[in-house]
mmCIF file of C-alpha atoms in Angstrom:
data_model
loop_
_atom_site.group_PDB
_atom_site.id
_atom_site.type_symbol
_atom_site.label_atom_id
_atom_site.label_comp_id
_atom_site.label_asym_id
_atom_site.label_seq_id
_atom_site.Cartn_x
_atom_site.Cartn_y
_atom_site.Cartn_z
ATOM 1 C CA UNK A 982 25.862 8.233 -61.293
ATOM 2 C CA UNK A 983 24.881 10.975 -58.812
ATOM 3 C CA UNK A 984 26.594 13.560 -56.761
ATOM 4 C CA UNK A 985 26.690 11.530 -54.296
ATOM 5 C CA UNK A 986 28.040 8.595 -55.568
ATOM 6 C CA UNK A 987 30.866 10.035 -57.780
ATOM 7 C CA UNK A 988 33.836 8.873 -55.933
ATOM 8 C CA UNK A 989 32.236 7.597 -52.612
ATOM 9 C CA UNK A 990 34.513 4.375 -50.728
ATOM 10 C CA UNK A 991 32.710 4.471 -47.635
ATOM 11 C CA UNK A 992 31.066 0.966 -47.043
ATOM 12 C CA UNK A 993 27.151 2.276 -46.853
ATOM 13 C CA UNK A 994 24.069 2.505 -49.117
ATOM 14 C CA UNK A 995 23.808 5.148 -51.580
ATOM 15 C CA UNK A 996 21.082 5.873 -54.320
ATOM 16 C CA UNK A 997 21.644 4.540 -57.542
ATOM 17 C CA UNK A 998 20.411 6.937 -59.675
ATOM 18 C CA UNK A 999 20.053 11.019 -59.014
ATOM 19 C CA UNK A 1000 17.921 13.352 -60.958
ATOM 20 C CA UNK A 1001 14.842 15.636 -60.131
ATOM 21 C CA UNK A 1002 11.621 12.650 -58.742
ATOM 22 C CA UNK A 1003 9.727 13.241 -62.331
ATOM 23 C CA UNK A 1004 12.879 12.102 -63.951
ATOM 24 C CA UNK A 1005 13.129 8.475 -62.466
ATOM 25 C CA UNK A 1006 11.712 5.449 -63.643
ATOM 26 C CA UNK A 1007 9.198 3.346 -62.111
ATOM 27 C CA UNK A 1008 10.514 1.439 -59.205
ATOM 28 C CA UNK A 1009 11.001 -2.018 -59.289
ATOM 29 C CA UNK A 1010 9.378 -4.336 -57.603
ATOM 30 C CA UNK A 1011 9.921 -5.359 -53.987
ATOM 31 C CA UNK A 1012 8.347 -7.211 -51.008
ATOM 32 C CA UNK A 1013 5.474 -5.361 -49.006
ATOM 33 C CA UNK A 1014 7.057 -3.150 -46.695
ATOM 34 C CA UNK A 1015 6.776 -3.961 -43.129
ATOM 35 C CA UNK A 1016 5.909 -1.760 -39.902
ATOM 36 C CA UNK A 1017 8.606 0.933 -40.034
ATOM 37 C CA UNK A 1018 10.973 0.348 -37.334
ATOM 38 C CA UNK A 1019 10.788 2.241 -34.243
ATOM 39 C CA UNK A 1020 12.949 5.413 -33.563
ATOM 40 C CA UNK A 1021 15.633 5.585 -31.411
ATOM 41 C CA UNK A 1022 13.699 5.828 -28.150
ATOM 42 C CA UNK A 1023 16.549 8.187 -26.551
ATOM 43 C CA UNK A 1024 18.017 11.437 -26.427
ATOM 44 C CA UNK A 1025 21.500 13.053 -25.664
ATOM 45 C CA UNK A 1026 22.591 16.659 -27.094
ATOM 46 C CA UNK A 1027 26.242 16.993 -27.696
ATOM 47 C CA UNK A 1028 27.133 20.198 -28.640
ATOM 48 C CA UNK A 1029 24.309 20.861 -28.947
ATOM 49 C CA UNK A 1030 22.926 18.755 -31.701
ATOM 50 C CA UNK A 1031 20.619 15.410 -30.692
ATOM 51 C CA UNK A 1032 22.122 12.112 -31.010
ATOM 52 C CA UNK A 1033 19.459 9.255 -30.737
ATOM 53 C CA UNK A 1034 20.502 6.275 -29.095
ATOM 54 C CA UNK A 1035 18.797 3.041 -27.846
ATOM 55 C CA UNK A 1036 20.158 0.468 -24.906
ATOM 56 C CA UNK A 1037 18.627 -3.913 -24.889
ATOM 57 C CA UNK A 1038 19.944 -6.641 -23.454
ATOM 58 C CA UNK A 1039 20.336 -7.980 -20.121
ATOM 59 C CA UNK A 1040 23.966 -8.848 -20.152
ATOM 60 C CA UNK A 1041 26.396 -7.829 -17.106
ATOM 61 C CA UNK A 1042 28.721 -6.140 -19.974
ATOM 62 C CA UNK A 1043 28.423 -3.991 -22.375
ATOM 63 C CA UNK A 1044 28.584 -3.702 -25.678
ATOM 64 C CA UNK A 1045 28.590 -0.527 -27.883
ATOM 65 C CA UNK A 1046 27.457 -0.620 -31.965
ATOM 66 C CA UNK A 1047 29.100 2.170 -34.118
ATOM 67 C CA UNK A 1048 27.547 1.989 -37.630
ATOM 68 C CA UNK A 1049 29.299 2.929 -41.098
ATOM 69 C CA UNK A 1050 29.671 5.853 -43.172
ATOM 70 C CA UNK A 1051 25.805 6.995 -44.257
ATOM 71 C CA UNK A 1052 24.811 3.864 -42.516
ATOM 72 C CA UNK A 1053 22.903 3.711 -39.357
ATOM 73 C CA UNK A 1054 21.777 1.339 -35.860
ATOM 74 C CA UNK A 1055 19.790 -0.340 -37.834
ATOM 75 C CA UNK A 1056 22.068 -2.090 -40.170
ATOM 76 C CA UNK A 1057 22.864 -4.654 -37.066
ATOM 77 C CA UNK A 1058 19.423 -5.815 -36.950
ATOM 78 C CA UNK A 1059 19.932 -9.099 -37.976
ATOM 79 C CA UNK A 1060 23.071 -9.886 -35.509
ATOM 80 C CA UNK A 1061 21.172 -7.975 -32.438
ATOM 81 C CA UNK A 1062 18.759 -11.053 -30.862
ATOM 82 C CA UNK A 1063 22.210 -12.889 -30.470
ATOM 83 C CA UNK A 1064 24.161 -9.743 -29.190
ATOM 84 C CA UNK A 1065 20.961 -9.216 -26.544
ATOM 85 C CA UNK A 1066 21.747 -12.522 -25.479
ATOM 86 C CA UNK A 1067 25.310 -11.971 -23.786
ATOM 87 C CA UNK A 1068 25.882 -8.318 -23.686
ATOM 88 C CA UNK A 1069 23.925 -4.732 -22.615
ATOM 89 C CA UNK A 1070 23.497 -3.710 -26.212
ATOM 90 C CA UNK A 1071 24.154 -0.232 -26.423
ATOM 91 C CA UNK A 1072 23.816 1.594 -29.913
ATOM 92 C CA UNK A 1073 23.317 4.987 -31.718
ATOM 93 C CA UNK A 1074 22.735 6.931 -34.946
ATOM 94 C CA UNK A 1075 26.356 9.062 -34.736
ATOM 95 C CA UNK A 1076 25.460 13.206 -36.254
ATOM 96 C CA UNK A 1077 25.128 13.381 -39.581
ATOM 97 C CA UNK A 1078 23.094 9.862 -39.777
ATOM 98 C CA UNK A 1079 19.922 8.110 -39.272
ATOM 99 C CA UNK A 1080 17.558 9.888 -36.791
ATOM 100 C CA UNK A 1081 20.671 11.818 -35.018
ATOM 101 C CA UNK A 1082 20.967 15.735 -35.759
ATOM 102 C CA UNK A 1083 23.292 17.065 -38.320
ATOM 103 C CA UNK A 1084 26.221 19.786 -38.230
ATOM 104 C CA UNK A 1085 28.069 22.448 -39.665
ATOM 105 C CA UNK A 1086 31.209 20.263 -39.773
ATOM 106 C CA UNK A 1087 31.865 16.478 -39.072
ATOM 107 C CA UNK A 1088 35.332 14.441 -37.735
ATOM 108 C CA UNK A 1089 36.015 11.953 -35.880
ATOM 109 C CA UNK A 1090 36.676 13.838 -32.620
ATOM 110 C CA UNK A 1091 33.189 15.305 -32.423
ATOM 111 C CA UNK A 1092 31.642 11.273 -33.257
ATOM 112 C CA UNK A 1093 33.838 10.252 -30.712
ATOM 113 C CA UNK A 1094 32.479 12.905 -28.508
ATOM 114 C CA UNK A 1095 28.939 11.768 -28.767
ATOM 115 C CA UNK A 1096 30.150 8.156 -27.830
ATOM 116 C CA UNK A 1097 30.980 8.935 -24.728
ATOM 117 C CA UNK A 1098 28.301 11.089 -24.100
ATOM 118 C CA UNK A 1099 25.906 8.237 -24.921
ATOM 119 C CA UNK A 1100 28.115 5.794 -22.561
ATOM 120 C CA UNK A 1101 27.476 8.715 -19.898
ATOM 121 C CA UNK A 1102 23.818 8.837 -20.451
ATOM 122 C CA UNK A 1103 23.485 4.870 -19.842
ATOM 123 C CA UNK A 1104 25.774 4.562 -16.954
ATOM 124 C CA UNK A 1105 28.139 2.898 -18.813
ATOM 125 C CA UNK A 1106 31.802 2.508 -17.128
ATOM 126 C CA UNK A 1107 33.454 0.576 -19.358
ATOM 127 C CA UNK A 1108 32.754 -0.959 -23.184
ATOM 128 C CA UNK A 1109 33.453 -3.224 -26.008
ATOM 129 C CA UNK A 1110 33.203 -1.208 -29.423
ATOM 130 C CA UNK A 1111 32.759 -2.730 -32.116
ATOM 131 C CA UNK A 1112 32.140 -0.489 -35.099
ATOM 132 C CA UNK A 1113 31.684 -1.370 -39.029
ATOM 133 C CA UNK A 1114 33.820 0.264 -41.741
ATOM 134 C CA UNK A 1115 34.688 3.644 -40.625
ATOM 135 C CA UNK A 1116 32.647 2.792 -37.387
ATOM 136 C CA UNK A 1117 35.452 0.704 -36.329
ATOM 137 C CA UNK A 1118 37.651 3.788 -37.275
ATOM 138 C CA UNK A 1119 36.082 6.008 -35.165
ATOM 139 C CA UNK A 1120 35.893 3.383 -32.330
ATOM 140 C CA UNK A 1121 39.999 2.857 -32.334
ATOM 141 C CA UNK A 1122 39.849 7.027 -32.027
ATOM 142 C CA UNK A 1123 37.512 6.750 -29.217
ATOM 143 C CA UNK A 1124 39.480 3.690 -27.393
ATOM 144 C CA UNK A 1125 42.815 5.831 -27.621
ATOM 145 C CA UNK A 1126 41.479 8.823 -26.593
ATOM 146 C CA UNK A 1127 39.651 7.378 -24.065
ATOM 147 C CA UNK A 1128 40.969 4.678 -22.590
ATOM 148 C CA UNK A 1129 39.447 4.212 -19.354
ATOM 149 C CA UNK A 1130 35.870 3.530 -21.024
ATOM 150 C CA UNK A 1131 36.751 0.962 -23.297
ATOM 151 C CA UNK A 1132 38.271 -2.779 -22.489
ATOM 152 C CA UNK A 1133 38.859 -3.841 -26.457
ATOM 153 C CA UNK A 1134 37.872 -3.120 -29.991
ATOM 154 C CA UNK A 1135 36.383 -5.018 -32.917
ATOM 155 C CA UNK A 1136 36.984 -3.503 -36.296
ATOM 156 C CA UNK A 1137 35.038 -4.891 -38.944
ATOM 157 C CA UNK A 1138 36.453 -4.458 -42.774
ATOM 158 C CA UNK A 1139 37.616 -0.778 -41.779
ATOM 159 C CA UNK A 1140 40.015 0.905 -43.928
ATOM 160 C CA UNK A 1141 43.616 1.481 -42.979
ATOM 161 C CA UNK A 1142 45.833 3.148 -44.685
ATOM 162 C CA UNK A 1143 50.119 4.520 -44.688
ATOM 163 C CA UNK A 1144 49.929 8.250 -42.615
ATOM 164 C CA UNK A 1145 49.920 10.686 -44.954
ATOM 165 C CA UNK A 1146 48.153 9.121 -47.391
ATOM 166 C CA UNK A 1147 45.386 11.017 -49.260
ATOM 167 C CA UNK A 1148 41.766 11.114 -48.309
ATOM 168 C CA UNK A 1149 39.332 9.529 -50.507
ATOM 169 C CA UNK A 1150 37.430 11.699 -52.257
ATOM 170 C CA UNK A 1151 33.882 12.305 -51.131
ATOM 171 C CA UNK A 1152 31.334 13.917 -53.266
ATOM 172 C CA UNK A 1153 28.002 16.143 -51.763
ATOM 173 C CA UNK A 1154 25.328 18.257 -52.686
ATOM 174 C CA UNK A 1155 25.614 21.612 -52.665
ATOM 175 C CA UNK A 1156 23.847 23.157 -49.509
ATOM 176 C CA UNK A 1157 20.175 23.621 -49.713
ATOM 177 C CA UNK A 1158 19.794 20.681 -52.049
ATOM 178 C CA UNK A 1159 18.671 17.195 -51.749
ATOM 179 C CA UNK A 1160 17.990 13.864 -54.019
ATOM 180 C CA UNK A 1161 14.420 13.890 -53.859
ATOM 181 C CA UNK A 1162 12.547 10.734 -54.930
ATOM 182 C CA UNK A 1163 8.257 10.767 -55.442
ATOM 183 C CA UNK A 1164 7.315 8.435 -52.878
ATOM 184 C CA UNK A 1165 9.093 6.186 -49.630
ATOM 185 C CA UNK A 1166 8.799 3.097 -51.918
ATOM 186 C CA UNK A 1167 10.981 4.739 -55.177
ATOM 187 C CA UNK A 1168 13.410 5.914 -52.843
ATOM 188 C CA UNK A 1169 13.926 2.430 -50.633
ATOM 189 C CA UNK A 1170 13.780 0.943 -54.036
ATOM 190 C CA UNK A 1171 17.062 3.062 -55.262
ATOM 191 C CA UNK A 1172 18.792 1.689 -51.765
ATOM 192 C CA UNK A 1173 22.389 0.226 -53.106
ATOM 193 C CA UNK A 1174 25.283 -1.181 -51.578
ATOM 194 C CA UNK A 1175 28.804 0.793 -52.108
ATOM 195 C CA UNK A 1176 30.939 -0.241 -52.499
ATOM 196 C CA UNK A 1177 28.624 -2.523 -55.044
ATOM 197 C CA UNK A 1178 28.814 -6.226 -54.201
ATOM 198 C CA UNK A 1179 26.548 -9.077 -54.986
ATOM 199 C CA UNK A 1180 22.986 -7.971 -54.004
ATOM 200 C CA UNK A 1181 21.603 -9.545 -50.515
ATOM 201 C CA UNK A 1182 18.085 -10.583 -50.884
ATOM 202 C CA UNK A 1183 15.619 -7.440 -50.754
ATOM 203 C CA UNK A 1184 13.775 -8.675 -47.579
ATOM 204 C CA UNK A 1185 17.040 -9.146 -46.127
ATOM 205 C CA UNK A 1186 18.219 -5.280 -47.034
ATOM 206 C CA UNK A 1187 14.800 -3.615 -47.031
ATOM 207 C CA UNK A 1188 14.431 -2.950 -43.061
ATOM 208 C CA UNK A 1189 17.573 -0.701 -43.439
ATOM 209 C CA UNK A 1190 16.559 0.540 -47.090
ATOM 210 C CA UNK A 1191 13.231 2.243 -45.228
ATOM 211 C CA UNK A 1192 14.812 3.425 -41.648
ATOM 212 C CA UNK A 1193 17.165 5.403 -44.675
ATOM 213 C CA UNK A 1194 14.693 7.412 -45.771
ATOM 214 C CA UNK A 1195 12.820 10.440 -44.864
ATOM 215 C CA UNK A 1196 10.191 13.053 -45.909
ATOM 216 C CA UNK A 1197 12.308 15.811 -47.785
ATOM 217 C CA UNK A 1198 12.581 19.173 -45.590
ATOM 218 C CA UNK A 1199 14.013 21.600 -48.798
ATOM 219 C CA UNK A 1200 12.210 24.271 -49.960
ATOM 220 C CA UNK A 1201 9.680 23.505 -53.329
ATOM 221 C CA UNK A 1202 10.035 20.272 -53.355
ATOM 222 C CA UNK A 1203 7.605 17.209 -51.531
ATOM 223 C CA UNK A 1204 8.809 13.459 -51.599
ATOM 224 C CA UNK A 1205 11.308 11.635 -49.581
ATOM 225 C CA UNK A 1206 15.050 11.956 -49.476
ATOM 226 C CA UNK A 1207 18.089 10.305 -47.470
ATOM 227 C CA UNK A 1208 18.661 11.002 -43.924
ATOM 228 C CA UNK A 1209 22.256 10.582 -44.128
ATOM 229 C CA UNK A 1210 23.511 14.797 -44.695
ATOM 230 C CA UNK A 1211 24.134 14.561 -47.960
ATOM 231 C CA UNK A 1212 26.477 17.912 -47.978
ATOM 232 C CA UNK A 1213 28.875 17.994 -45.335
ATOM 233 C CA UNK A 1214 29.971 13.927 -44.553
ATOM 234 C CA UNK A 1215 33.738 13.991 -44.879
ATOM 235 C CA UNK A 1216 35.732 10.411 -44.419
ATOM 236 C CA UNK A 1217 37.352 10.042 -40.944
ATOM 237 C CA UNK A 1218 41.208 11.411 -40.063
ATOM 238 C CA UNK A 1219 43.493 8.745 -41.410
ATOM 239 C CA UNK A 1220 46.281 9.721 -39.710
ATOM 240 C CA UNK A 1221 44.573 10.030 -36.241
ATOM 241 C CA UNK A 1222 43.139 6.306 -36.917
ATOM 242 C CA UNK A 1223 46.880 5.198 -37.504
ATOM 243 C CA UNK A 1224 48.110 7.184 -34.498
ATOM 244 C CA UNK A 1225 45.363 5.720 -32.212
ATOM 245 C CA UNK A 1226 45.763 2.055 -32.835
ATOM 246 C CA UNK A 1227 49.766 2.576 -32.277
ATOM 247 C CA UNK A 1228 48.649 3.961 -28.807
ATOM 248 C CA UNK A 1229 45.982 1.523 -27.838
ATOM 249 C CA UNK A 1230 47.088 -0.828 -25.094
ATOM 250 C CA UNK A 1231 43.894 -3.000 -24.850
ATOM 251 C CA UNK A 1232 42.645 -5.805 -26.900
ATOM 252 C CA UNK A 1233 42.076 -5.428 -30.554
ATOM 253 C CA UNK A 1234 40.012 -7.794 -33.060
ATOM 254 C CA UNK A 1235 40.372 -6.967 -36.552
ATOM 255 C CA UNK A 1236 37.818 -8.668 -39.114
ATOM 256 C CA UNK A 1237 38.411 -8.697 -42.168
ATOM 257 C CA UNK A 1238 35.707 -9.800 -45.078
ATOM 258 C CA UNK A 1239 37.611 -11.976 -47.540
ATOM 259 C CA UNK A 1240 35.628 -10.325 -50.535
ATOM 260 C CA UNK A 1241 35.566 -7.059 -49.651
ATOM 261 C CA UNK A 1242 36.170 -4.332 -52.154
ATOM 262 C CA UNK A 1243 37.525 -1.621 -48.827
ATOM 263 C CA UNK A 1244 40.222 -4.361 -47.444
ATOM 264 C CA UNK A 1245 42.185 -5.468 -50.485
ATOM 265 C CA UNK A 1246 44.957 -7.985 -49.798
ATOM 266 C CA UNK A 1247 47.171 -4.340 -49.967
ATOM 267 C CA UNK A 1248 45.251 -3.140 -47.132
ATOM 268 C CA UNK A 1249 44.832 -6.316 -44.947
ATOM 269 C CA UNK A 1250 48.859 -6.752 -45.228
ATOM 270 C CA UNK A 1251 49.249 -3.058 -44.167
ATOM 271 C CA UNK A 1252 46.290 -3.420 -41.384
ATOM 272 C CA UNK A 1253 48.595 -6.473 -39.640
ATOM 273 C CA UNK A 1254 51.346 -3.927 -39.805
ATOM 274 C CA UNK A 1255 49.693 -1.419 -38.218
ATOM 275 C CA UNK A 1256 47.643 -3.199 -35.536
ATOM 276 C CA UNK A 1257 49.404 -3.250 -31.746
ATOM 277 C CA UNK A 1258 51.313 -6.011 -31.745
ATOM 278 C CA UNK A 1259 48.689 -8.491 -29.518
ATOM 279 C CA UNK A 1260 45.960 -7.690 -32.040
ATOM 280 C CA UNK A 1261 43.814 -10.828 -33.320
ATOM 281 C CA UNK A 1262 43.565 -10.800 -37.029
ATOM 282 C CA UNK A 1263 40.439 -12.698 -38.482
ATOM 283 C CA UNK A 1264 39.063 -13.047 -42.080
ATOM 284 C CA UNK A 1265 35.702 -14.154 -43.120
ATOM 285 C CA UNK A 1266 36.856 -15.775 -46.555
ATOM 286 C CA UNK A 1267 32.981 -15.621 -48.093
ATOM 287 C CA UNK A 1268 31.815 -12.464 -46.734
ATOM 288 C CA UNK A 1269 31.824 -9.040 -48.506
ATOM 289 C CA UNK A 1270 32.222 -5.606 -47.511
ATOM 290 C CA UNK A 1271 29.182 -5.234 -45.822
ATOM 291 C CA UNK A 1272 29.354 -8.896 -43.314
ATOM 292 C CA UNK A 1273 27.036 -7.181 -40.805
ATOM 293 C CA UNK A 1274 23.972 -7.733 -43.326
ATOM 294 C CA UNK A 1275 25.386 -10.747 -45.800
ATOM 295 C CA UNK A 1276 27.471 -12.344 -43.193
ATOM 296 C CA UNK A 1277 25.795 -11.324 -40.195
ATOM 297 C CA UNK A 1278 25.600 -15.121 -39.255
ATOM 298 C CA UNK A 1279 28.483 -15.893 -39.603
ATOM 299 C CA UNK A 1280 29.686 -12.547 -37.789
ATOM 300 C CA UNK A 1281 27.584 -13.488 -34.687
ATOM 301 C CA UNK A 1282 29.234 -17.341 -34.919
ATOM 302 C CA UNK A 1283 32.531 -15.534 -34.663
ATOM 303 C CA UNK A 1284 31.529 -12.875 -31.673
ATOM 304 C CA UNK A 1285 30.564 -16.388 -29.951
ATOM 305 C CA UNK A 1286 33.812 -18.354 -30.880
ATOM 306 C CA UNK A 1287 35.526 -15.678 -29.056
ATOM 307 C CA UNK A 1288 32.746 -14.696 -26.511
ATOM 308 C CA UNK A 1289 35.388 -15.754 -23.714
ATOM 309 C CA UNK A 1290 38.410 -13.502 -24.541
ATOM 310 C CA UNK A 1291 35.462 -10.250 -25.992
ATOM 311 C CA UNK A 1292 34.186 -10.872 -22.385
ATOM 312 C CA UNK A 1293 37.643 -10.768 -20.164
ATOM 313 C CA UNK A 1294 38.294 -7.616 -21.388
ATOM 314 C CA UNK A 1295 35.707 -5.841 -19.998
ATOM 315 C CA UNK A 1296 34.564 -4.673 -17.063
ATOM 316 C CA UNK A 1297 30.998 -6.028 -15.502
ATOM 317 C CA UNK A 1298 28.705 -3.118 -14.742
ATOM 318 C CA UNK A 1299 28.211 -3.811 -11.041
ATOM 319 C CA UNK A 1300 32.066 -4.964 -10.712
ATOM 320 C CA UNK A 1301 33.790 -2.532 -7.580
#
């Protein structure tokens, strides 16, 4: 197990296996790799560190994507044509992730920070959030603490957990040093799911396995490493999450997956606690941690069922 690894409960892809490039096995097999997806085509600094964002759809409302820990836009891929189809699509790579800059330090008040800058930069008055894992974390922050730009919150499988409970703990690399693989394929090839669950089909992961993945920047070494900042990622406030969704007064969806390793039945039975009173409370019985790749059908079925109440709780653009 790597660095990186050791002790990670985040809900996003790590690699499976650590170790200097001439130390790894061949890769294994996989399908031939398509076109690489297309960066973020836009640009907002907060604080002076770019975050890459990225607006589709034609919809009179909109809708804003919040990824998971290490994760980035592109793990909604395969629920986006049906989200285009309704809503202004509005989504990002939050600092620290995908194609976005990185910082000194990380929390969930500078990520909430560069959500609102992005809603700024599209003309955005109002929003439904919906955010995966600790995306859906970071949205509740974001709704409380801003609650004139958001009309409701979907929280997909995030974690919950008493106040004052202790952070998980996150392993990183110490600064100056990355997990360097030989080539792009050996290191989309190492692309896992943690928390582990039963594998998705490799065509099915492998779009988000190789947006992952970059050419290594550290000194000595050539190959390709993970964009995610693999020293300085720390989990999101715990108590500020709990705080915020005691102050939200907007709706709130909470989806849980019914196999997920994050939500145990402990957590879901403290999560109904803890949700506002008027909060919806959904489970996907057959989906896993990660429903926004394995379940993403079933995901966009649900976003439909409830299309009517997601909708009347937010603002059209052009509305006085």
């Amino acid at each position: 197990m790597s660095p990186v690894e050791t002790g990670v409960s985040g809900g996003t892809a790590v690699p499976a296996q650590a170790g200097p490039a001439r130390a790894e096995p061949p890769a294994r097999p996989g399908p031939p790799a398509p076109a690489p997806a297309p960066a973020l085509p836009n640009e907002v600094l907060v604080d002076g560190v770019p975050i890459r964002y990225a607006v589709s759809g034609a919809g009179s409302r909109d809708l804003l994507l919040v990824h998971g820990y290490r994760a980035h836009h592109l793990w909604w891929y395969r629920m986006l044509p049906a989200l285009e189809e309704r809503w202004r699509v509005i989504r990002l790579d939050l600092s620290g992730h995908g194609d976005s800059g990185h910082r000194e330090h990380y929390g969930v008040d500078m990520w909430t920070a560069e959500l609102i800058a992005v809603l700024d930069a599209v003309g955005s008055r109002q929003a439904l959030v919906i955010g995966h894992s600790m995306g859906g974390r970071v949205a509740a922050v974001a709704a409380a603490s801003h609650p004139d730009r958001f009309g409701g919150v979907i929280m997909l499988d995030s974690m919950l957990r008493p106040a004052g409970s202790p952070p998980p703990r996150v392993a990183s690399l110490p600064p100056g040093r990355e997990i360097v693989y030989t080539s792009r394929e050996t290191a989309t090839a190492r692309f896992r799911l943690q928390p582990p669950q039963p594998e998705p089909s490799a065509d099915l992961v492998h779009p988000v396995a190789e947006y992952a993945v970059r050419p290594t920047t550290s000194t000595g070494a050539e190959g390709w490493t993970w964009k995610f900042d693999q020293h300085g990622l720390a989990p999101t406030d715990n108590d500020r999450v709990v705080d915020s969704l005691a102050r939200l007064r907007m709706p709130v969806w909470y989806v849980r997956a019914g196999l997920s390793l994050i939500v145990t039945d402990e957590i879901a039975a403290y999560a109904r606690g803890a949700l506002p009173a008027a909060a919806t409370f959904v489970t996907l019985p057959d989906a896993h941690h990660h429903m926004i790749l394995d379940a993403a059908d079933e995901c966009v079925r649900l976003l439909a069922d409830l299309h009517g109440d997601l909708a009347a709780a937010v603002r059209p653009r052009y509305s006085s």
